[in-house]
Tab-separated table of C-alpha atoms and ligand atoms in Angstrom:
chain	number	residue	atom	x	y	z
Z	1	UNK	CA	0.000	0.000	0.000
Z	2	UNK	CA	1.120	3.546	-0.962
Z	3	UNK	CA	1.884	5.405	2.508
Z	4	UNK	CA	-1.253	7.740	1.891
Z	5	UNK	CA	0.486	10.966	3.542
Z	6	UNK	CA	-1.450	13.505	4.395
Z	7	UNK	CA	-0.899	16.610	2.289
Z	8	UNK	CA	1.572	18.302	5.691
Z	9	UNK	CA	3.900	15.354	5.667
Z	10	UNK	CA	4.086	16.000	1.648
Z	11	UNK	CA	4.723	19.539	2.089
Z	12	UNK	CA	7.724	18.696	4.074
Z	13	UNK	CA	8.832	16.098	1.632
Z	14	UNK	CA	9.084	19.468	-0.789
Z	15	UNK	CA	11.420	21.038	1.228
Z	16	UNK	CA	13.410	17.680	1.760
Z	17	UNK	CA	13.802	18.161	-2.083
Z	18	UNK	CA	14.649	21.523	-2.227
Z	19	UNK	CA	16.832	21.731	0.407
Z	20	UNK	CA	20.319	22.681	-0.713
Z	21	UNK	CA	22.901	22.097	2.210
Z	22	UNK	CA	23.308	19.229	4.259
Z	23	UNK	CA	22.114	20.933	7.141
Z	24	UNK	CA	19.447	22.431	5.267
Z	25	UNK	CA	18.686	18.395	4.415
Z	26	UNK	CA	18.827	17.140	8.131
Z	27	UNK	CA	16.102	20.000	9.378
Z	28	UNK	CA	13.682	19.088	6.437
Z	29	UNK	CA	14.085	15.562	7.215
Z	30	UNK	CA	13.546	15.783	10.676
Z	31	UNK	CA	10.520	17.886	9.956
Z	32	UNK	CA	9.357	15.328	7.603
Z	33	UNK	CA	9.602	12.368	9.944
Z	34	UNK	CA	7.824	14.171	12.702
Z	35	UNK	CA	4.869	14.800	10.150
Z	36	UNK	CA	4.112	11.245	8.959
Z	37	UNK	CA	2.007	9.517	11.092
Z	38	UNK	CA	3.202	6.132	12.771
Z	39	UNK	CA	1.442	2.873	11.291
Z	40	UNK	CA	1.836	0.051	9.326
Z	41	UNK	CA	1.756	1.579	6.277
Z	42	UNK	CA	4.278	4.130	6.511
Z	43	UNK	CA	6.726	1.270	8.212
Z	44	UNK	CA	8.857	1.325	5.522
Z	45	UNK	CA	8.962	4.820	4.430
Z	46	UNK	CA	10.209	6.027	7.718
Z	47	UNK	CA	12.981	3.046	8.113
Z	48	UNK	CA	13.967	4.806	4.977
Z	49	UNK	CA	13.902	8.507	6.333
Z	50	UNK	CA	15.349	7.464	9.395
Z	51	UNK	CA	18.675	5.881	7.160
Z	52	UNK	CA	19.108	8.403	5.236
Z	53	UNK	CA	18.921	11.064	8.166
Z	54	UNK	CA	21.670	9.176	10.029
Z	55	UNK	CA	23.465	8.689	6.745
Z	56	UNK	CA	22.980	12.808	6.229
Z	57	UNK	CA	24.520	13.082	10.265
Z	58	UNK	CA	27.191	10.731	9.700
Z	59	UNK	CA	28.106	13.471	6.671
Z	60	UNK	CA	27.908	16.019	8.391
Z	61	UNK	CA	30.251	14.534	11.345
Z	62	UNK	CA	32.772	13.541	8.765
Z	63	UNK	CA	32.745	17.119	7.133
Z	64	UNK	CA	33.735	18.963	10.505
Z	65	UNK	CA	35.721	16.387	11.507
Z	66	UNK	CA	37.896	16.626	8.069
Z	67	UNK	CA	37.637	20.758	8.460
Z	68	UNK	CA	38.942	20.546	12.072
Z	69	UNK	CA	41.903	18.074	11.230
Z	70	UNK	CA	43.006	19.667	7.835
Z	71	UNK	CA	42.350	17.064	6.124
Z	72	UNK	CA	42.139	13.240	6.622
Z	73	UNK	CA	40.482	9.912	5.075
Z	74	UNK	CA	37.233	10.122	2.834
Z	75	UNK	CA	34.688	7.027	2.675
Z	76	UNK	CA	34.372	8.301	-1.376
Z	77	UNK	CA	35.953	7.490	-4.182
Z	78	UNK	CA	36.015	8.961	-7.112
Z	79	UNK	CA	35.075	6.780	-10.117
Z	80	UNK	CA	37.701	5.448	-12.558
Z	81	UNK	CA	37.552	2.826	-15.364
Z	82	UNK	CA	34.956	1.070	-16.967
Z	83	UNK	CA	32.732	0.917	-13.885
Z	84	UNK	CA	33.018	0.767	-10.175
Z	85	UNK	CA	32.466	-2.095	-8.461
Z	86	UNK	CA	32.225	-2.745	-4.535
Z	87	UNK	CA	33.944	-5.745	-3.353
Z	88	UNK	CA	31.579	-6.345	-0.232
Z	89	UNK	CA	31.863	-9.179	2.850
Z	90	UNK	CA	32.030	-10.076	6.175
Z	91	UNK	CA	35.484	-9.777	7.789
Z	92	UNK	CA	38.225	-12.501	6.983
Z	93	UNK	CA	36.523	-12.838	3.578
Z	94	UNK	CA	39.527	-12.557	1.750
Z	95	UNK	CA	38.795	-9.208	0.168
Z	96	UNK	CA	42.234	-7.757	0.494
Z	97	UNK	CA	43.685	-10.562	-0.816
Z	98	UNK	CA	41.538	-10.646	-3.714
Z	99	UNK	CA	42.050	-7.101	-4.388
Z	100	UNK	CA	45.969	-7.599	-3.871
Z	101	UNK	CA	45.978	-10.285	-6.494
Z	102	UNK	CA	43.675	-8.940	-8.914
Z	103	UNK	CA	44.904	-5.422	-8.905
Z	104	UNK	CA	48.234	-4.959	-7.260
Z	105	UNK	CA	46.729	-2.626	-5.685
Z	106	UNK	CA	48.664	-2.383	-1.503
Z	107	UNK	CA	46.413	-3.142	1.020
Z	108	UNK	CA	47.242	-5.118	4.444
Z	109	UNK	CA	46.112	-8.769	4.633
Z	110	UNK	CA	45.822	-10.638	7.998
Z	111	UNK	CA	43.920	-13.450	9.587
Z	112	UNK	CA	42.046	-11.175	12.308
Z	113	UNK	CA	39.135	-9.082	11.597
Z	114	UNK	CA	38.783	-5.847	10.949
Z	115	UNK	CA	42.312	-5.207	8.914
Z	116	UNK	CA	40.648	-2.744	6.349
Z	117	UNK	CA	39.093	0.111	7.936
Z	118	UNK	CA	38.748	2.296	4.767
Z	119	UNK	CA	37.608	1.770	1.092
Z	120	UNK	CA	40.587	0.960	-0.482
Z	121	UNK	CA	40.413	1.190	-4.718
Z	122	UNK	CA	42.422	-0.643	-7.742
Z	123	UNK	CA	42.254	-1.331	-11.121
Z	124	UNK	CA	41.186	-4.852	-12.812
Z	125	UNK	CA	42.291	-5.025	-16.547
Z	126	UNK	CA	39.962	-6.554	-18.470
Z	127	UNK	CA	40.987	-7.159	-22.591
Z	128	UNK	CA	41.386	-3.424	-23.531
Z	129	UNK	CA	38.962	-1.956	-20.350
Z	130	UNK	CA	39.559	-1.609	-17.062
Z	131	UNK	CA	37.617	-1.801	-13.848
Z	132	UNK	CA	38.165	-0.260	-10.796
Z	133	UNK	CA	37.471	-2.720	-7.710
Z	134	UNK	CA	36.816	-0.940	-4.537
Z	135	UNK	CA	37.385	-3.324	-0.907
Z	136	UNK	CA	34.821	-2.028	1.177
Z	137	UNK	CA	35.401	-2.415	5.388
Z	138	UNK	CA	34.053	-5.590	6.237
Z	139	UNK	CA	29.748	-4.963	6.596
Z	140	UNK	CA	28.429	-6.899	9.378
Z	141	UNK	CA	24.756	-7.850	10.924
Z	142	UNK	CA	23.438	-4.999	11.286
Z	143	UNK	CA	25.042	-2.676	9.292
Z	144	UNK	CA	22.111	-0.651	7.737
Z	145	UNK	CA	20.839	-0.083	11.144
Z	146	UNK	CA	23.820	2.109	11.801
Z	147	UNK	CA	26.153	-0.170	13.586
Z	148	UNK	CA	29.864	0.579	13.287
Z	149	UNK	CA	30.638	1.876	9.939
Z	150	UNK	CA	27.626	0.278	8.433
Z	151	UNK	CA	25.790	3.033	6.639
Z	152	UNK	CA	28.843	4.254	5.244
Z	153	UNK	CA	29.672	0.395	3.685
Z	154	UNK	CA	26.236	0.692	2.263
Z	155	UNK	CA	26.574	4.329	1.046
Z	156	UNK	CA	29.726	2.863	-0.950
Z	157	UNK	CA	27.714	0.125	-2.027
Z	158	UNK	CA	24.758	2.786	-3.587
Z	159	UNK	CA	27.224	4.694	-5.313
Z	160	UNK	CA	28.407	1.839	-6.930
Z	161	UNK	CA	28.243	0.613	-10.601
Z	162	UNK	CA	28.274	-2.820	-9.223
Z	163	UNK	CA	28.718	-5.474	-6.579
Z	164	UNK	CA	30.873	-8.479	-6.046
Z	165	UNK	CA	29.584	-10.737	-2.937
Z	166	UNK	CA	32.834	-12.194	-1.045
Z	167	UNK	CA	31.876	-15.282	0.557
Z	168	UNK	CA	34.460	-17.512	2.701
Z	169	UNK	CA	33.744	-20.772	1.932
Z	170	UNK	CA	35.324	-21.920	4.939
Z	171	UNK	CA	33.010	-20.275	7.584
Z	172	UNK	CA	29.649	-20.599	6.674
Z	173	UNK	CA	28.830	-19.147	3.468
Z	174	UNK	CA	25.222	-19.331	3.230
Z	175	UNK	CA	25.086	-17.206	6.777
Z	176	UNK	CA	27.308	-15.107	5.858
Z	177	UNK	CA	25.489	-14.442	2.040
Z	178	UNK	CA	22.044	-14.119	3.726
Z	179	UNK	CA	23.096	-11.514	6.281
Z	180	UNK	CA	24.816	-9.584	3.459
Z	181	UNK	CA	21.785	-9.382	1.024
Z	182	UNK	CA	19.505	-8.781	4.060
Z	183	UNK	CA	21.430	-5.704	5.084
Z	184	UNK	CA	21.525	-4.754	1.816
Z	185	UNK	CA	17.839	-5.181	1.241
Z	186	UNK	CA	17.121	-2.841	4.835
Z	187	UNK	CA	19.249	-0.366	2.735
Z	188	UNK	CA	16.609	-0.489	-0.164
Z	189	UNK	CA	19.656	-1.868	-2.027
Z	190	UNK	CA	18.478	-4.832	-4.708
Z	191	UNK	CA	20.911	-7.441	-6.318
Z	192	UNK	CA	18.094	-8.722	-8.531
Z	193	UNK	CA	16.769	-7.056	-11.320
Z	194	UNK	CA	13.294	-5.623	-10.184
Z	195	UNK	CA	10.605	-6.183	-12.882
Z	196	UNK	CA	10.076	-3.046	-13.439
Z	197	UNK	CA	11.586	0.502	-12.755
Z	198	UNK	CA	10.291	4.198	-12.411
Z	199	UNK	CA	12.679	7.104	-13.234
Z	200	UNK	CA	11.317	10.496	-12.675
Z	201	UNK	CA	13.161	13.613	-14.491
Z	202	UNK	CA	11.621	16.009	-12.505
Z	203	UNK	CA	11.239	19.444	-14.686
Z	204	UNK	CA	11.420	17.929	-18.283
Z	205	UNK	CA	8.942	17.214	-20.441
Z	206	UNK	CA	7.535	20.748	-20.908
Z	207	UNK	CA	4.610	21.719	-19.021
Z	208	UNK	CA	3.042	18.885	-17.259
Z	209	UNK	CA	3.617	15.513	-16.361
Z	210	UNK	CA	3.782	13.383	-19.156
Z	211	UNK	CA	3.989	9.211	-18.814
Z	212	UNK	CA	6.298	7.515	-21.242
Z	213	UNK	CA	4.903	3.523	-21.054
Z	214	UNK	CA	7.793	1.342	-21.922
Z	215	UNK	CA	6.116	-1.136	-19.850
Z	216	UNK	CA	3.138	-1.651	-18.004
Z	217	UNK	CA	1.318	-0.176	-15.154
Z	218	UNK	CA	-0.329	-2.813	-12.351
Z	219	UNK	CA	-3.644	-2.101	-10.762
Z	220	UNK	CA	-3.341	1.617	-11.520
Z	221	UNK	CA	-3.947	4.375	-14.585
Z	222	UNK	CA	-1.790	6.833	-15.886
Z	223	UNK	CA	-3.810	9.543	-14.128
Z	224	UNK	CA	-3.189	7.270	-10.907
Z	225	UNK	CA	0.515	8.434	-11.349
Z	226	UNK	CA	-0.398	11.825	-12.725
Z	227	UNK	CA	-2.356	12.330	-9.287
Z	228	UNK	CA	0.350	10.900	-6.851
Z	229	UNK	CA	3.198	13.175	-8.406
Z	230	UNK	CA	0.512	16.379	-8.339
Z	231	UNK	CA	0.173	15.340	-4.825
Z	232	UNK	CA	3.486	15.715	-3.984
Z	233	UNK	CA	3.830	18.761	-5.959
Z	234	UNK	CA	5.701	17.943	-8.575
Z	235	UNK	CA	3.956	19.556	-11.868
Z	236	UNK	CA	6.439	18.828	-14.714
Z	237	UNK	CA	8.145	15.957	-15.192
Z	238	UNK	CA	8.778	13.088	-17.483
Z	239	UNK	CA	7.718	10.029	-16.199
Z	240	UNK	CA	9.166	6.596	-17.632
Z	241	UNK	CA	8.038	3.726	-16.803
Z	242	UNK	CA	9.942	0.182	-18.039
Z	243	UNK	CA	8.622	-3.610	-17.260
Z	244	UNK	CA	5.969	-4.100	-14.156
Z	245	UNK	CA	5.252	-1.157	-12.405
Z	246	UNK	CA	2.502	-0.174	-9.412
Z	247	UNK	CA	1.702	2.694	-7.976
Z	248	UNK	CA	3.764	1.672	-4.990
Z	249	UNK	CA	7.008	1.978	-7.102
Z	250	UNK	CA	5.907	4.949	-8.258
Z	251	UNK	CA	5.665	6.438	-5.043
Z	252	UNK	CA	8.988	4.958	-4.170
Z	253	UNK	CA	10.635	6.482	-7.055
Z	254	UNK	CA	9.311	9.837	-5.748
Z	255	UNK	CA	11.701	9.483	-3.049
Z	256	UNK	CA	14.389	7.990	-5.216
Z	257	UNK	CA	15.279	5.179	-2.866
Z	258	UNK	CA	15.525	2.047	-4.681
Z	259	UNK	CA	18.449	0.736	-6.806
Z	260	UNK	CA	19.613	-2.170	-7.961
Z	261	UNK	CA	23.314	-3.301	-8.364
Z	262	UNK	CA	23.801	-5.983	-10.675
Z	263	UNK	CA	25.795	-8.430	-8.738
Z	264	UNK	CA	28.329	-11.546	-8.857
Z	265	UNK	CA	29.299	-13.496	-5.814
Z	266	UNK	CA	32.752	-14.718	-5.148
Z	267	UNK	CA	33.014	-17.927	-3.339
Z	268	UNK	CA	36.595	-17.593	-1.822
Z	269	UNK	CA	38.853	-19.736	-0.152
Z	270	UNK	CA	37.915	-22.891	-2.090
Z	271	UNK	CA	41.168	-24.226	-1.967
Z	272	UNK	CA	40.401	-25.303	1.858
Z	273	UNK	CA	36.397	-26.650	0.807
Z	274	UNK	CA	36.518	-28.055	-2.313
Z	275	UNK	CA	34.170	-26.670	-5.246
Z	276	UNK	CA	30.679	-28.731	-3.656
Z	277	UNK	CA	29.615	-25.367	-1.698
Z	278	UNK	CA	29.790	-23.182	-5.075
Z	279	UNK	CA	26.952	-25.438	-6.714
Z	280	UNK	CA	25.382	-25.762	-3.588
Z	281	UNK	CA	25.338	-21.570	-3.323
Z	282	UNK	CA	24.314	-21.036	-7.192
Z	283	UNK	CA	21.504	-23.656	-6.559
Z	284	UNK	CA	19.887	-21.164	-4.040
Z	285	UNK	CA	20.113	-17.779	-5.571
Z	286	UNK	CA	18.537	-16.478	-8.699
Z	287	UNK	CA	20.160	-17.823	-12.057
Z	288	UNK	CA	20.721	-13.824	-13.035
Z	289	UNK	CA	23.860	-13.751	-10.535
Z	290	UNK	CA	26.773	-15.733	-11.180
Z	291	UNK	CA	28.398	-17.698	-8.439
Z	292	UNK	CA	32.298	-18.292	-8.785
Z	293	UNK	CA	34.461	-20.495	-6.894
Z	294	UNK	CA	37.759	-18.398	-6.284
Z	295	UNK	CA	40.950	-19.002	-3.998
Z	296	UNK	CA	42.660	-15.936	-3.902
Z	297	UNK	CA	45.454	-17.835	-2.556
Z	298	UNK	CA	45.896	-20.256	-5.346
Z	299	UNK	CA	44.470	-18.049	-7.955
Z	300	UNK	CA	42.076	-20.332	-8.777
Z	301	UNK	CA	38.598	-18.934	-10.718
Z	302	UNK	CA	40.438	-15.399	-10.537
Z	303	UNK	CA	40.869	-15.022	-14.656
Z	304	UNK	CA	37.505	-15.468	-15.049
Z	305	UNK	CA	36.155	-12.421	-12.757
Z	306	UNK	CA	36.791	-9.434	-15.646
Z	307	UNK	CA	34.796	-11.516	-18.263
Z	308	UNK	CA	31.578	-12.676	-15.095
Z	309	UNK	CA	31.910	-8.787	-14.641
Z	310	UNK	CA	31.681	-7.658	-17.630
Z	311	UNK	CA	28.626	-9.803	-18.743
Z	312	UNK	CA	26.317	-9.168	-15.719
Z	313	UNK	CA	26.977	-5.178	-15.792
Z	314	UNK	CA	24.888	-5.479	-19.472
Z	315	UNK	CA	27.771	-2.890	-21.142
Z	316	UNK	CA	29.289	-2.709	-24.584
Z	317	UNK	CA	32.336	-1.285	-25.904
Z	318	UNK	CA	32.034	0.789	-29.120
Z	319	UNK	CA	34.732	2.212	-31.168
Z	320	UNK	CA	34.558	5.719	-32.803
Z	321	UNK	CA	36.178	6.452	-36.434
Z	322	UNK	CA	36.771	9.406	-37.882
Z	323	UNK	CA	35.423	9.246	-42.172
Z	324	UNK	CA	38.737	9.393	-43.264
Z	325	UNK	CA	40.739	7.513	-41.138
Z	326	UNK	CA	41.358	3.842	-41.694
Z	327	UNK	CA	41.950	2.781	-37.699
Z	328	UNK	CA	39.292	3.372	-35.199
Z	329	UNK	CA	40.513	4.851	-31.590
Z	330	UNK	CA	41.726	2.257	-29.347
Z	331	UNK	CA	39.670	3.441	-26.182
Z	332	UNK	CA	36.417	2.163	-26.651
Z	333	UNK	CA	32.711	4.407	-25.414
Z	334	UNK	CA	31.384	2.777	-22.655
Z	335	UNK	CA	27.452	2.578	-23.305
Z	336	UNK	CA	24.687	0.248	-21.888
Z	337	UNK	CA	22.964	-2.650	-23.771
Z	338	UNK	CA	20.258	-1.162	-26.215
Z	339	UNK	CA	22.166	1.683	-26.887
Z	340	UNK	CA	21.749	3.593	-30.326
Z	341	UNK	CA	23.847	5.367	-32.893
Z	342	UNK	CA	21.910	8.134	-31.094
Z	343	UNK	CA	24.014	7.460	-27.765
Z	344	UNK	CA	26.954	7.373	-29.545
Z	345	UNK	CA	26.695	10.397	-31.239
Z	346	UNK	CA	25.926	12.498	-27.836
Z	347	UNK	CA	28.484	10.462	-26.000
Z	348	UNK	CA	31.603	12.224	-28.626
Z	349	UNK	CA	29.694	15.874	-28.488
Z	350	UNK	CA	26.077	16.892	-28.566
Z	351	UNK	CA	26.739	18.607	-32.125
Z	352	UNK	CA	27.035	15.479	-33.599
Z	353	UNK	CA	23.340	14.804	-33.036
Z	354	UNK	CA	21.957	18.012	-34.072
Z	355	UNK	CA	24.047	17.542	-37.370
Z	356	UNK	CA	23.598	13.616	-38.204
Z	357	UNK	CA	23.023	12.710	-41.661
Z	358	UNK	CA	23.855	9.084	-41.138
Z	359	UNK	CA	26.410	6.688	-39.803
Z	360	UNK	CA	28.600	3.769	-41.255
Z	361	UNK	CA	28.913	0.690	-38.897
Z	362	UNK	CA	31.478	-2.112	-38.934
Z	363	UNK	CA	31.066	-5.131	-36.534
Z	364	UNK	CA	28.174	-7.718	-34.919
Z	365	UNK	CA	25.619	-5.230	-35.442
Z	366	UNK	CA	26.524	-4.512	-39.305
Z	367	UNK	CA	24.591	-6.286	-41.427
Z	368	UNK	CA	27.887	-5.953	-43.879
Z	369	UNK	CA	30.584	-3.758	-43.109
Z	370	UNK	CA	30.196	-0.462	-43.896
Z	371	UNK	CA	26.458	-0.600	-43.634
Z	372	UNK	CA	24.789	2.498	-42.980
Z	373	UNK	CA	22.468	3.594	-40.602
Z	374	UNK	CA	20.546	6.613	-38.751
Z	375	UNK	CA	20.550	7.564	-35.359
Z	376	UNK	CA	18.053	4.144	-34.441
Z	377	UNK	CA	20.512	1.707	-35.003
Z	378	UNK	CA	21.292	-0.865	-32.027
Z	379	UNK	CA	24.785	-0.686	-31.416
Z	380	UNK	CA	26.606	-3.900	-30.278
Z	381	UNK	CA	29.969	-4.784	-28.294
Z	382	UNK	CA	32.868	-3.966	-30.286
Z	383	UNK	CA	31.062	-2.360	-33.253
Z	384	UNK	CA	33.244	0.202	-34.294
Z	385	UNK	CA	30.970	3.294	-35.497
Z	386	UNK	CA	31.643	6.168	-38.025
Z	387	UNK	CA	29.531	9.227	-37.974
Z	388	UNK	CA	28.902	11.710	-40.680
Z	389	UNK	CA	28.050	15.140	-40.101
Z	390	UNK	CA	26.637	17.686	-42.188
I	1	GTP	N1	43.294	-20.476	2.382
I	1	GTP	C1	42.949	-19.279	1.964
I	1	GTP	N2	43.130	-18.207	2.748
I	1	GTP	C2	42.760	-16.996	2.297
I	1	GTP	C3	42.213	-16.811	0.997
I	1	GTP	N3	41.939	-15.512	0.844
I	1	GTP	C4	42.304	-14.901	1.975
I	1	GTP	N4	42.812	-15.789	2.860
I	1	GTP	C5	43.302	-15.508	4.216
I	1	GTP	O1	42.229	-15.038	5.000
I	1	GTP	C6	42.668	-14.044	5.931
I	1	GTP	C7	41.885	-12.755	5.726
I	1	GTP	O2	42.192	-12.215	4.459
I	1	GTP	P1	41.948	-10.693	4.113
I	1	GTP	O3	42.164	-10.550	2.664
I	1	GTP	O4	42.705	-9.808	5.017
I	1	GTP	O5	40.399	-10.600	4.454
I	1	GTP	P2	39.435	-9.313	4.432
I	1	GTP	O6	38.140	-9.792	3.943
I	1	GTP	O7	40.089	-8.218	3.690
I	1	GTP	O8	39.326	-8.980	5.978
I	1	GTP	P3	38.956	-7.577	6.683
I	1	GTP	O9	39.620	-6.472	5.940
I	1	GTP	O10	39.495	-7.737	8.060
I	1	GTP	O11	37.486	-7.508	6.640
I	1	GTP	C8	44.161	-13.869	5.660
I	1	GTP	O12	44.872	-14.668	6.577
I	1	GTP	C9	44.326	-14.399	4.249
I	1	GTP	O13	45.631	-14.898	3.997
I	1	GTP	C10	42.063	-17.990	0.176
I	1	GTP	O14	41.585	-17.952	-0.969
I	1	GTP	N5	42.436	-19.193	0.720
I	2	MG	MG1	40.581	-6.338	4.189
C-alpha cells in the first residue's frame, strides 16, 4: 500500500527536495519524519527517512571532523575505469587478498578481523577496459541499522556501478550471504533485477507531467501516477516507466530510494572446501547472478572475474572512427545494452546529433561492413561506429 500521507507530511517532503545544504537536508528531514504519522503503512517509508537522516549526520560529522583536522580519510571514491564495483563481505573474507591479487593494488592482509578500515580502490584489466574494484570495510549484521561503519559500507555500495559478494567458503557461506543481502535489502539496495523501474526527471517534459509507457502499469492508470506526483507537488516531469510497475514503485521512485546493483558473488577460499559449496550456493540464488568459486590464494577462478563482470553489468564497448581515417581509436565508449547510434553520437559531443546525416557501422551489429544507418541503429559490443556530419 502507498503510505497515503497527508498533504503536511508532503509539504515537508518538498522542502526535503529543495533543500540545498546538508544541514538544510537534516532540518527538512527531521521535519518530515515528525509529520508522517506512525502505522503500518508508513513502516517502511520512515525506516527509509530514518537511514538516510543518520546517513545525512554521519556526513555532516565527517565534514567537521575533516575541516577541524586539515584534512584526513574520505569514505568516497572517485570513479575510474569502466565501472566501479564494490567488493563487499564479512570480515576474513579474503577481500584484500583478492584485491591484492587482482589489482596490485597495496592493502594489508591478515587473519584477524577488521584489517581494512577504509575503502581501499584498484584497477582490474579486463581485454582493452579496465575496472576499478573498490574493498569495502568488512559490513556486518546490522550494518544498515547504523552499527559501526555500516551506513557508510552501504553508502559505498549505492554509489556503486556494481557489486561483487565475497563469501568464505570456509566459515559458513550461506550465513554469511544471507546476512549480506539482508542488510543490503534494509538499505533499499536490490541485487536482482526488479521487474520493473520508475525514473522520474523532474522538470522535463515541458509543461506537465507526461507518462512515457515502456512497460506496463499494475492495478493503476496513468492519471493514478499523474495524481500521486501532483500530490506531492511535482507539476512537470517526465515520467518513464519500463517492465511491471505499481503505484507503490511509483511512489517509491518519488523518493528515489531504490536501486539495484547488478551483482556476482565470489566464493573464496575454495582451496580449503573443495568446489561442492559453489553449486550448492548457485543452486539457491537467482540464475541472473553468477556464483564463482575463487581461492585468492591459489588463484584459482580469478581469470575469469573481468569476463563474469563484464557480462552481468549489461555494457558494450564501441569504437569511434573518424570518415577518413582507416583505424578506429583504441579506447572504446562505454554505453549500456540497447544503446543507439543516437548514444553514440551524444556520448563524442552533442553537435554530432543536431548535425547527423547518417552513420557507417562495422562489426556484430553490421549487417555488412560499412552498412549504414541513422541515429536508431542498435549498437553492439565492439562495433566500431563512423559518424557523418553535415
Ligand atoms: N586459504 C585461503 N586463505 C585466504 C584466501 N583468501 C584470503 N585468505 C586468508 O584469509 C585471511 C583474511 O584475508 P583478508 O584478505 O585480510 O580478508 P578481508 O576480507 O580483507 O578482511 P577484513 O579487511 O578484516 O574484513 C588472511 O589470513 C588471508 O591470507 C584464500 O583464498 N584461501
Ligand atoms: Mg581487508
Amino acid at each position: 500500500m502507498p503510505a497515503n500521507l497527508p498533504p503536511e507530511a508532503k509539504e515537508k517532503w518538498l522542502k526535503v527536495m529543495e533543500a540545498k545544504t546538508v544541514e538544510e537536508k537534516i532540518r527538512a528531514l527531521e521535519e518530515f519524519i515528525s509529520a508522517v504519522p506512525k502505522h503500518k503503512g508508513t513502516e517502511n517509508l520512515l525506516y527509509w527517512a530514518r537511514r538516510r537522516l543518520r546517513e545525512l549526520r554521519e556526513e555532516l560529522e565527517e565534514r567537521r571532523r575533516r575541516r577541524s583536522s586539515g584534512k584526513g580519510p574520505t569514505f568516497f571514491i572517485e570513479k575510474e575505469g569502466a565501472a566501479q564495483i564494490v567488493l563487499l563481505g564479512m570480515a576474513n573474507s579474503g577481500k584484500s587478498l583478492l584485491l591484492r591479487r587482482l589489482t596490485n593494488a597495496e592493502v594489508e592482509v591478515a587473519d584477524y578481523p577488521y584489517t581494512t578500515r577504509r575503502p581501499i580502490p584498484g584497477m582490474l584489466r579486463f581485454e582493452d577496459i579496465q575496472f576499478q574494484l573498490v574493498e569495502a570495510p568488512a559490513i556486518m549484521p546490522g550494518a544498515a541499522d547504523g552499527v559501526a561503519w555500516g551506513t557508510k559500507v552501504l553508502g559505498l555500495a549505492r554509489n556503486a556501478d556494481g557489486l561483487a559478494i565475497v563469501l568464505d567458503a570456509s566459515n559458513k557461506p550461506l550465513y554469511q550471504l544471507k546476512t549480506i543481502v539482508g542488510e543490503l535489502r534494509k538499505a533499499h539496495i536490490h541485487v536482482v533485477k526488479p521487474r520493473g523501474r520508475v525514473v522520474i526527471e523532474k522538470g522535463r517534459g515541458g509543461s506537465g507531467i507526461r507518462v512515457a509507457l515502456s512497460g506496463r502499469l499494475i492495478g493503476c492508470t496513468v492519471n493514478d501516477v499523474m495524481n500521486l506526483l501532483k500530490s506531492y507537488r511535482i507539476y512537470n516531469a517526465l515520467v518513464k516507466i519500463y517492465g511491471e510497475v505499481t503505484i507503490d514503485d511509483v511512489e517509491k521512485a518519488v523518493f528515489g530510494n531504490i536501486a539495484y546493483k547488478p551483482t556476482i558473488i565470489l566464493v573464496n577460499k575454495v582451496d580449503l572446501t573443495g568446489i561442492s559449496i559453489v553449486e550448492k550456493i548457485r543452486k539457491i540464488v537467482p540464475r541472473e547472478i553468477p556464483v564463482l568459486g575463487v581461492s585468492a590464494k591459489t588463484g584459482y577462478g580469478l581469470n575469469e572475474i573481468g569476463k563474469t563482470l563484464f557480462d552481468v553489468l549489461e555494457i558494450i564497448r564501441v569504437y569511434t572512427k573518424q570518415p577518413n581515417h582507416d583505424k578506429p581509436s583504441d579506447q572504446p565508449l562505454i554505453l549500456r545494452k540497447g544503446a543507439t547510434v543516437y548514444d553514440v553520437a551524444k556520448a563524442i559531443h552533442s553537435s554530432f546529433v543536431e548535425n547527423f546525416r547518417y552513420a557507417k557501422i562495422w562489426g556484430p551489429s553490421a549487417k555488412y561492413p560499412g552498412e549504414r544507418v541513422g541515429l536508431d541503429h542498435v549498437v553492439m559490443d565492439k562495433d566500431i561506429v563512423e559518424i557523418h556530419v553535415k
